[in-house]
JSON list of C-alpha atoms in Angstrom, two decimals:
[
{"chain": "A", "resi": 1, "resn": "UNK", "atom": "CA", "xyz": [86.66, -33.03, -16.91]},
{"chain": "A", "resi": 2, "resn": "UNK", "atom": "CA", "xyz": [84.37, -32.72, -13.82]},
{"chain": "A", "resi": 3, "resn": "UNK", "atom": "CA", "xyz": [85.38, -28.78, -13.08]},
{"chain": "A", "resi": 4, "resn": "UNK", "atom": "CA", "xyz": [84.12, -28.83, -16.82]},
{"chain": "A", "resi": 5, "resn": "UNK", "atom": "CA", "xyz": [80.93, -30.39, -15.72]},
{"chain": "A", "resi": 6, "resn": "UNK", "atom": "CA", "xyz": [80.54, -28.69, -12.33]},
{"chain": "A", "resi": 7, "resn": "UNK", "atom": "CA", "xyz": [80.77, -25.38, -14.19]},
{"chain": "A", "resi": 8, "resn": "UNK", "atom": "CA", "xyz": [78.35, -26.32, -16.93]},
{"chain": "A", "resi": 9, "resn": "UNK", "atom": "CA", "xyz": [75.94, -27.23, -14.77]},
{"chain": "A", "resi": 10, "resn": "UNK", "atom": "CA", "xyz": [76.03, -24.65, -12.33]},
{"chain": "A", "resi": 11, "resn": "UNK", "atom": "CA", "xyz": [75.60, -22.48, -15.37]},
{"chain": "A", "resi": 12, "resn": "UNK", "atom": "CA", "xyz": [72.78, -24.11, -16.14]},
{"chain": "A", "resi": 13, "resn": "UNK", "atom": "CA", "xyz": [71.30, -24.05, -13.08]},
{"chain": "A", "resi": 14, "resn": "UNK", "atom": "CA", "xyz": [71.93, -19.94, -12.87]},
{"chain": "A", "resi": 15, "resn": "UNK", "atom": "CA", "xyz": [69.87, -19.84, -16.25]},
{"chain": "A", "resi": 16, "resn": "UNK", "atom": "CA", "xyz": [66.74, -22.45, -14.90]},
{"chain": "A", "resi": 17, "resn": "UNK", "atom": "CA", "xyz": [66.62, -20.19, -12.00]},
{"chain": "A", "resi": 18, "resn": "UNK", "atom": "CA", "xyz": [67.31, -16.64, -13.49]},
{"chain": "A", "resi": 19, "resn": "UNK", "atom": "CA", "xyz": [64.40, -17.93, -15.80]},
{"chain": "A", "resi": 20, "resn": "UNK", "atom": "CA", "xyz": [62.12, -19.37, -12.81]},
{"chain": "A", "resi": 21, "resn": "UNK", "atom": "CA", "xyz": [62.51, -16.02, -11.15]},
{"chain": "A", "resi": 22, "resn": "UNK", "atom": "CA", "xyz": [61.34, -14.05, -14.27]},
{"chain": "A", "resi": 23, "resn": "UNK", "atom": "CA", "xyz": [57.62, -15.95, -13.95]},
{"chain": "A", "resi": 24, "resn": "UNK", "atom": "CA", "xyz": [54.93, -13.59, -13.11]},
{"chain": "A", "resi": 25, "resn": "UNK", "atom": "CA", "xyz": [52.54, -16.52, -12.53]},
{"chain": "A", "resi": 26, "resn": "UNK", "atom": "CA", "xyz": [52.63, -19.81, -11.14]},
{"chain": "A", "resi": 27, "resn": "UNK", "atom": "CA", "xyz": [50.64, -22.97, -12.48]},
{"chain": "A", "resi": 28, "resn": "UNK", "atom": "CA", "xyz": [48.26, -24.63, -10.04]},
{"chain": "A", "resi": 29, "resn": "UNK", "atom": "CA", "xyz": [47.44, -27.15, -12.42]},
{"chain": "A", "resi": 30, "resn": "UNK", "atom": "CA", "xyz": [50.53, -27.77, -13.00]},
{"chain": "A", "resi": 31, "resn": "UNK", "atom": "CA", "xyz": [51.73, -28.24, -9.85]},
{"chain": "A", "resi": 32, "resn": "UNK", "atom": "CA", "xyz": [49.00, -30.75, -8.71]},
{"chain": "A", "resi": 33, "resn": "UNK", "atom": "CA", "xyz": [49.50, -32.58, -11.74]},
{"chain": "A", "resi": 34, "resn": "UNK", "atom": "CA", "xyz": [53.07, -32.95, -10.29]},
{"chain": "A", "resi": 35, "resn": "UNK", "atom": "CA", "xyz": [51.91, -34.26, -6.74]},
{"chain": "A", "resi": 36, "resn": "UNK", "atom": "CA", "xyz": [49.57, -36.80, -8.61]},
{"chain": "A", "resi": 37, "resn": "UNK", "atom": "CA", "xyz": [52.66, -38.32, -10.19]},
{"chain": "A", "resi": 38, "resn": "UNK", "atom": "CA", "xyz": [53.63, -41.33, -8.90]},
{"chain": "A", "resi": 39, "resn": "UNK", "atom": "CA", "xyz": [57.59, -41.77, -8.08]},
{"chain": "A", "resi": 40, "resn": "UNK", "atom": "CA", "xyz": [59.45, -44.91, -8.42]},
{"chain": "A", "resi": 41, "resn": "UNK", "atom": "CA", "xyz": [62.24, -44.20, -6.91]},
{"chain": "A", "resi": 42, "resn": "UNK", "atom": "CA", "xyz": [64.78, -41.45, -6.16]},
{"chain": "A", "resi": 43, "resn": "UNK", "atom": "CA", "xyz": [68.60, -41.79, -7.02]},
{"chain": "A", "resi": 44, "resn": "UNK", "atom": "CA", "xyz": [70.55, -39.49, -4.77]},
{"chain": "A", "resi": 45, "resn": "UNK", "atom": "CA", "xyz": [74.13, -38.84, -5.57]},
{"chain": "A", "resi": 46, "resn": "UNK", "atom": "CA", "xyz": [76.39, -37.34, -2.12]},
{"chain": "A", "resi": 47, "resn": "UNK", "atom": "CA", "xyz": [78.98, -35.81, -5.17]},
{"chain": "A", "resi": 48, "resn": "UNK", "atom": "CA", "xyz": [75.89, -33.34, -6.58]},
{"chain": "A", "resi": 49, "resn": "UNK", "atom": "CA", "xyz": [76.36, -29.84, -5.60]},
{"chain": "A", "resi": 50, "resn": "UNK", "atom": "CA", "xyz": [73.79, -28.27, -8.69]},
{"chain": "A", "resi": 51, "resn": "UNK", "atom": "CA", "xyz": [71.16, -28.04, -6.35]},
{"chain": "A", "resi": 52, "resn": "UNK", "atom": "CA", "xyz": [68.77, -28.87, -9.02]},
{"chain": "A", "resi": 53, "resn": "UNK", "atom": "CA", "xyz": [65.41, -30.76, -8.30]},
{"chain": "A", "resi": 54, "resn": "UNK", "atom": "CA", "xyz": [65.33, -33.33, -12.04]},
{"chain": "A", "resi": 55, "resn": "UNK", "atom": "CA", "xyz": [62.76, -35.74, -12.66]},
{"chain": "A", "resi": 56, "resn": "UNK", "atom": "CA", "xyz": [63.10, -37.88, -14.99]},
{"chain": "A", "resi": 57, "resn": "UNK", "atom": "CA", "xyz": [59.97, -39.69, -17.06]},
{"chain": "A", "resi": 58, "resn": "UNK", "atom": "CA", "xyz": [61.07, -42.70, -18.67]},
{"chain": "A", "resi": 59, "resn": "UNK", "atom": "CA", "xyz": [60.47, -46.49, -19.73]},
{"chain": "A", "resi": 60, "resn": "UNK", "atom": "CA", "xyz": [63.11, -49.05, -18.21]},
{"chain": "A", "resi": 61, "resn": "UNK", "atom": "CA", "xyz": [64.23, -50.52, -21.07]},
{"chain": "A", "resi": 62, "resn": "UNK", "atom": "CA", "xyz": [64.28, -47.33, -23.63]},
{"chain": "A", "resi": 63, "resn": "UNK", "atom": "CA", "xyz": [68.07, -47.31, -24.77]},
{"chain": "A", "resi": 64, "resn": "UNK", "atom": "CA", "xyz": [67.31, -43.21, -25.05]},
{"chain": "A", "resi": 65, "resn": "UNK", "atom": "CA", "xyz": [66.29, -43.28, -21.43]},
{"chain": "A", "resi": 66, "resn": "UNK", "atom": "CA", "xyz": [68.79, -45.36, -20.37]},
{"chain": "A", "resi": 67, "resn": "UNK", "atom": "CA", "xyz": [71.58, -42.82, -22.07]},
{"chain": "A", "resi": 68, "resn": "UNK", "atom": "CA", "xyz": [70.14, -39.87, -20.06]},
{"chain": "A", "resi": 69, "resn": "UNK", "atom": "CA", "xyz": [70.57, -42.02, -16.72]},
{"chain": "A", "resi": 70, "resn": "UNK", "atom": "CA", "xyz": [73.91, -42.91, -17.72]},
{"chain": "A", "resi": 71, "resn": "UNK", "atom": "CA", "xyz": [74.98, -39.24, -18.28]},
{"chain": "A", "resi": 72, "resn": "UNK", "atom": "CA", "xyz": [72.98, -38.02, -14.85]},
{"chain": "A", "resi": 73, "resn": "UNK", "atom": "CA", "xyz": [74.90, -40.84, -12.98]},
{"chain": "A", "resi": 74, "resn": "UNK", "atom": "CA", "xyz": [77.90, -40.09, -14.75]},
{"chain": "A", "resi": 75, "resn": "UNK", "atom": "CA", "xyz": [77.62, -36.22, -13.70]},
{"chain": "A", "resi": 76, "resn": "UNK", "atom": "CA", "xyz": [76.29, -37.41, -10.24]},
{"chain": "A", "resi": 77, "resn": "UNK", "atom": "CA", "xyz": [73.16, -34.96, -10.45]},
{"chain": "A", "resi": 78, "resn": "UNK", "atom": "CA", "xyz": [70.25, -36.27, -7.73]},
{"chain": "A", "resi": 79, "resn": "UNK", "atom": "CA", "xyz": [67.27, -37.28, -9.55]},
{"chain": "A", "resi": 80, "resn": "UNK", "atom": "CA", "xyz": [63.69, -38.54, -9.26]},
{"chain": "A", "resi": 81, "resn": "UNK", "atom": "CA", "xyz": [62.82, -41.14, -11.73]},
{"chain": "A", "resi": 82, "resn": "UNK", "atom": "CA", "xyz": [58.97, -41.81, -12.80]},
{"chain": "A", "resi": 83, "resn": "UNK", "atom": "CA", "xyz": [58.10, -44.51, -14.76]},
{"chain": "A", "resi": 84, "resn": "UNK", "atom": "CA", "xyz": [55.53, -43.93, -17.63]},
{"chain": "A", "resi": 85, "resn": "UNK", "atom": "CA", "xyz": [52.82, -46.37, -18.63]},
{"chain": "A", "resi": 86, "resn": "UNK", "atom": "CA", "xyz": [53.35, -46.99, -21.91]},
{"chain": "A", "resi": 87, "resn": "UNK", "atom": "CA", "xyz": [49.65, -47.64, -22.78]},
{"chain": "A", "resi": 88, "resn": "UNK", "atom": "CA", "xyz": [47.86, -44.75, -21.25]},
{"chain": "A", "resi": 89, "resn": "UNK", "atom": "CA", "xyz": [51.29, -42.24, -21.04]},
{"chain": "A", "resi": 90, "resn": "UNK", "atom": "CA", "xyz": [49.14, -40.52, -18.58]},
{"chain": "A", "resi": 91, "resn": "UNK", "atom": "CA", "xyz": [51.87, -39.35, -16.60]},
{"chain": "A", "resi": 92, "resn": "UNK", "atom": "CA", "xyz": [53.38, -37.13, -18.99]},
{"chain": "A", "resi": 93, "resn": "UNK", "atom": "CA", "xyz": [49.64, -35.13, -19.83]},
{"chain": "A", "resi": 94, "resn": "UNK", "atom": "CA", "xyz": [51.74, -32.04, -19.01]},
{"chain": "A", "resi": 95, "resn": "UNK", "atom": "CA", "xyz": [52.78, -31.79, -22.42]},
{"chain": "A", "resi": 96, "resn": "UNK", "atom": "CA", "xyz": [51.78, -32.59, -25.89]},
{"chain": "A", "resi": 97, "resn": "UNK", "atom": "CA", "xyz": [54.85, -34.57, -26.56]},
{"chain": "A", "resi": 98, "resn": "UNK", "atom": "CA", "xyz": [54.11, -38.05, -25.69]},
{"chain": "A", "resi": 99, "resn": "UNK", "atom": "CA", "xyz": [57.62, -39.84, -26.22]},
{"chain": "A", "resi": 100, "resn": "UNK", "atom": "CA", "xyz": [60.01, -40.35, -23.71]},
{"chain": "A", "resi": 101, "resn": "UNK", "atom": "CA", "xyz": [62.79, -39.25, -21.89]},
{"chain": "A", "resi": 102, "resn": "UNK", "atom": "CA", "xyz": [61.54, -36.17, -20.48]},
{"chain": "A", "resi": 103, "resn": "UNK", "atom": "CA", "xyz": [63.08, -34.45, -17.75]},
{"chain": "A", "resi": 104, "resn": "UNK", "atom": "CA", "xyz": [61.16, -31.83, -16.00]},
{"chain": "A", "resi": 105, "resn": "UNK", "atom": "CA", "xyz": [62.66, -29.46, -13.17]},
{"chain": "A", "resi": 106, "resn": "UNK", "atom": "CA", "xyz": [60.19, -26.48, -11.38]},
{"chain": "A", "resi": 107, "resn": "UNK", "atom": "CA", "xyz": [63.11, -23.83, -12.15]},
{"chain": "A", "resi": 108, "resn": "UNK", "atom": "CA", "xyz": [61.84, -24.06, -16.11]},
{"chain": "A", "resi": 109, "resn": "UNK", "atom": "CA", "xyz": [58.38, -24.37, -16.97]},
{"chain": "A", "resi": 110, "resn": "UNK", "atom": "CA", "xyz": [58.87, -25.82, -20.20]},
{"chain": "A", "resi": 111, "resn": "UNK", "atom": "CA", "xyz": [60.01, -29.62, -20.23]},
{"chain": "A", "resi": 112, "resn": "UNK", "atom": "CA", "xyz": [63.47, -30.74, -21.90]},
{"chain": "A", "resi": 113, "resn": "UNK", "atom": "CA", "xyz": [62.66, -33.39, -24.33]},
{"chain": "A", "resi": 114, "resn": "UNK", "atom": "CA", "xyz": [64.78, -35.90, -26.65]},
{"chain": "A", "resi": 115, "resn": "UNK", "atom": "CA", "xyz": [67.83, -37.34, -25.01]},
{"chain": "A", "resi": 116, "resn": "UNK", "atom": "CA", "xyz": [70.51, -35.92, -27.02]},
{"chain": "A", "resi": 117, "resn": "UNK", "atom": "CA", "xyz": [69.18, -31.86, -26.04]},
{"chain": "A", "resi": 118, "resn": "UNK", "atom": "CA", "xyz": [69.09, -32.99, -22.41]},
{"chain": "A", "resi": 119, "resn": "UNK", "atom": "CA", "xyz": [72.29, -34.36, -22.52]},
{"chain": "A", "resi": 120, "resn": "UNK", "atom": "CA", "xyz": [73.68, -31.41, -24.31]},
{"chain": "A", "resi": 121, "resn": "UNK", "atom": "CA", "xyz": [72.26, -29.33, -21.66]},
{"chain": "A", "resi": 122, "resn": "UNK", "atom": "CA", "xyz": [73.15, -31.12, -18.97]}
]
């Protein structure tokens, strides 16, 4: 079972990259939007070999939130975790979608939204 996972996401983490790589441009905005972002906290896991860099935008008590940090604990992926204000959401302006989870990573521009895709591509 955790070959199965090691291999799936190491595949995925070939495709974020192989799909970072194929960018001609890179987003300033973006990126400073990013370094505005306040972190709560980081969960590091000594078991994760993907390599990946996942943040993770969330409420506390969302059950959908709380199944996506159940499956990235599970897997032992290394994570950031930011928690959203659920008045203003003005952490997650990056994107018109304005529910939670969302977890972001800077090999794929686009954000993976609604907890059962992530976990599926996980």
């Amino acid at each position: 079972m955790r070959l199965f996972a090691s291999m799936r996401s190491f595949a995925c983490a070939s495709f974020l990259c192989a799909r970072y790589k194929s960018l001609s441009f890179v987003n300033l905005q973006q990126q400073n939007e990013e370094q505005a972002v306040k972190l709560s906290r980081k969960i590091v896991s000594n078991v994760d070999k993907s390599g990946l860099s996942l943040r993770l935008y969330q409420y506390q008590t969302c059950p959908y939130c709380c199944k996506v940090r159940a499956v990235l604990d599970y897997f032992g992926f290394s994570y950031e975790v930011v928690e959203v204000n659920p008045v203003t959401r003005s952490q997650i302006n990056f994107t018109d979608y304005k529910k939670v989870p969302i977890v972001r990573t800077p090999c794929y521009d686009h954000p993976l939204i609604e907890s059962s895709l992530i976990i599926s591509i996980l």
